[in-house]
């Protein structure tokens, strides 16, 4: 598949990522968040995959920067023969892992730029998975059409209406189905965005739910991440009609040296960086 160039390309910095003129904590609604993040990930896809693609793999299922992989965690259970929706698939290594494990995955992402690279990797690896461009808040699937859903740092941190997105997940899951999602641990938010454990100090309020936004010269939002507390996540899951059966806070994988943003071995030994929500849809 190919994606048309964005009508209003975002200027790139010397590192290949979109260059932001400003950073703030301010409100951002659903449409504004989706528009900004679609443009950002379209523009950032080459730099992001150049930086992290080797760690993510081409046919692999990495849940988080701490190094937890589905091969070891088994959070999804037996996937063979199951129809699985991956929300926020990016270049789709998780979906290809699912395919190789015998599942019938569908990779969904908001970014056409990411899906172009996913399609190329389908060809390169010989592991072909269907790819769909769509919003986590309006899943283009029929009711009760998938057995499992998953999201490895996919759409949920970037949507303004997470309750609506989780209701969409509940809608497309079959009764008894499972949904597992990894998100930024809420404890990340009051701490500096640094991998250095010496920087572990509270610089903001854990209870400040205003999203983190990056803006351009015209003060238009070009990137958004939304913050929820642990309690917010629990209420959102339960409010969507799902059952929260586990919350996993992965510890740093022994021997792993990869630094990923503020995630690092030294910092990971002290504070959590990822929260994984394990949910089920009640039987009818």
Coordinates of C-alpha atoms in Angstrom, one line a residue, residues 41-208:
X41 CA 3.6 9.4 13.1
X42 CA 3.5 9.8 9.3
X43 CA 6.4 12.1 9.4
X44 CA 8.3 10.3 12.2
X45 CA 8.0 6.8 10.9
X46 CA 11.4 6.6 9.1
X47 CA 13.3 8.0 12.1
X48 CA 11.4 6.0 14.7
X49 CA 11.9 2.7 12.9
X50 CA 15.6 3.5 12.2
X51 CA 16.0 4.1 16.0
X52 CA 13.8 1.3 17.4
X53 CA 13.2 -1.1 14.6
X54 CA 16.0 -3.5 15.5
X55 CA 14.7 -3.7 19.1
X56 CA 11.1 -4.1 17.9
X57 CA 12.1 -6.8 15.4
X58 CA 10.3 -7.7 12.2
X59 CA 8.4 -10.7 13.5
X60 CA 8.4 -10.3 17.3
X61 CA 6.1 -9.2 20.1
X62 CA 7.7 -6.7 22.5
X63 CA 5.3 -5.4 25.1
X64 CA 7.4 -2.6 26.5
X65 CA 10.8 -1.0 26.7
X66 CA 11.6 -3.1 29.8
X67 CA 12.0 -6.0 27.3
X68 CA 8.9 -8.1 28.2
X69 CA 8.0 -10.3 25.2
X70 CA 4.9 -12.3 24.6
X71 CA 7.0 -15.4 24.0
X72 CA 7.8 -15.2 27.8
X73 CA 4.8 -13.4 29.2
X74 CA 1.9 -15.4 27.5
X75 CA -0.5 -12.6 28.4
X76 CA -2.7 -13.4 25.4
X77 CA -2.9 -17.1 26.1
X78 CA -3.2 -19.6 23.2
X79 CA -3.5 -17.5 20.0
X80 CA -3.6 -20.4 17.5
X81 CA -6.7 -20.2 15.3
X82 CA -7.8 -17.0 17.0
X83 CA -8.8 -13.8 15.2
X84 CA -6.8 -11.0 16.7
X85 CA -7.0 -7.2 16.3
X86 CA -3.8 -5.3 17.0
X87 CA -4.6 -1.6 17.8
X88 CA -1.8 0.8 16.9
X89 CA 0.3 -1.9 15.1
X90 CA 2.9 0.5 13.7
X91 CA 5.2 -1.5 11.4
X92 CA 3.2 -4.6 12.6
X93 CA 6.0 -6.9 14.1
X94 CA 3.5 -8.0 16.8
X95 CA 0.9 -8.9 14.2
X96 CA 3.4 -10.9 12.2
X97 CA 4.4 -12.7 15.4
X98 CA 0.8 -13.6 15.9
X99 CA 0.5 -14.8 12.4
X100 CA 3.5 -17.0 12.7
X101 CA 2.0 -18.4 16.0
X102 CA -1.0 -19.5 14.1
X103 CA -3.4 -16.6 14.8
X104 CA -5.4 -14.6 12.2
X105 CA -4.3 -11.1 13.0
X106 CA -5.5 -7.7 11.7
X107 CA -3.1 -4.8 12.1
X108 CA -4.8 -1.4 12.6
X109 CA -3.0 1.9 12.8
X110 CA -3.9 5.6 12.4
X111 CA -0.8 6.4 10.5
X112 CA -0.6 5.6 6.8
X113 CA 3.2 6.2 6.9
X114 CA 3.6 3.4 9.5
X115 CA 1.4 1.1 7.5
X116 CA 3.4 1.6 4.3
X117 CA 6.4 0.3 6.3
X118 CA 4.3 -2.5 7.7
X119 CA 3.4 -3.6 4.2
X120 CA 7.0 -3.5 3.1
X121 CA 8.0 -5.7 6.0
X122 CA 5.2 -8.1 5.2
X123 CA 6.9 -8.6 1.8
X124 CA 10.4 -8.7 3.2
X125 CA 9.6 -11.3 5.9
X126 CA 7.1 -13.3 3.8
X127 CA 4.7 -13.1 6.8
X128 CA 1.6 -11.3 5.4
X129 CA -1.0 -9.8 7.7
X130 CA -4.0 -7.6 6.7
X131 CA -3.4 -4.0 7.4
X132 CA -6.2 -1.4 8.1
X133 CA -5.9 2.3 8.6
X134 CA -8.3 3.5 11.3
X135 CA -8.9 5.2 14.6
X136 CA -9.0 3.4 17.9
X137 CA -12.1 5.4 18.8
X138 CA -14.0 4.1 15.8
X139 CA -12.8 0.6 15.0
X140 CA -13.8 -0.5 11.4
X141 CA -14.9 -4.0 12.5
X142 CA -18.2 -5.6 13.1
X143 CA -19.6 -6.3 16.6
X144 CA -18.2 -9.5 18.2
X145 CA -15.9 -10.2 15.3
X146 CA -12.5 -10.9 17.1
X147 CA -11.4 -13.4 19.7
X148 CA -8.6 -11.3 21.1
X149 CA -7.4 -7.7 20.9
X150 CA -4.0 -6.2 21.9
X151 CA -2.1 -3.0 21.9
X152 CA 1.6 -2.7 22.6
X153 CA 2.0 1.0 23.3
X154 CA -0.4 1.5 20.4
X155 CA -3.4 3.8 20.2
X156 CA -4.5 4.2 23.8
X157 CA -1.9 6.7 25.1
X158 CA -2.7 9.0 22.1
X159 CA -6.5 9.1 22.2
X160 CA -8.4 11.8 24.1
X161 CA -11.5 9.6 24.7
X162 CA -10.0 6.4 26.1
X163 CA -13.3 5.4 27.6
X164 CA -14.8 5.5 24.0
X165 CA -11.9 3.6 22.6
X166 CA -12.3 0.8 25.3
X167 CA -16.0 0.6 24.5
X168 CA -15.1 0.0 20.9
X169 CA -12.7 -2.8 22.0
X170 CA -15.5 -4.3 24.0
X171 CA -17.9 -4.0 21.1
X172 CA -15.7 -5.9 18.6
X173 CA -14.6 -8.6 21.1
X174 CA -16.6 -11.8 21.2
X175 CA -18.0 -12.8 24.6
X176 CA -15.2 -14.4 26.6
X177 CA -12.6 -12.5 24.5
X178 CA -9.4 -11.0 26.0
X179 CA -7.9 -7.6 25.6
X180 CA -4.3 -6.8 26.7
X181 CA -2.7 -3.3 26.3
X182 CA 0.5 -1.8 27.5
X183 CA 0.6 1.9 28.2
X184 CA 2.9 4.5 29.8
X185 CA 2.9 3.8 33.5
X186 CA 1.1 6.8 35.2
X187 CA 4.1 7.2 37.5
X188 CA 6.1 8.4 34.5
X189 CA 4.1 11.6 34.3
X190 CA 5.3 13.5 37.5
X191 CA 8.9 12.6 36.8
X192 CA 11.4 14.2 34.3
X193 CA 11.7 12.6 30.8
X194 CA 15.2 11.3 31.4
X195 CA 16.8 7.9 31.7
X196 CA 19.2 9.1 34.4
X197 CA 18.2 7.9 37.9
X198 CA 19.8 11.0 39.3
X199 CA 16.9 12.9 37.7
X200 CA 14.3 11.1 39.7
X201 CA 12.5 13.9 41.3
X202 CA 8.9 15.0 41.2
X203 CA 8.5 18.0 38.9
X204 CA 4.8 17.9 38.2
X205 CA 1.5 16.7 39.7
X206 CA 0.5 13.1 39.2
X207 CA -3.1 14.4 39.2
X208 CA -2.6 16.9 36.4

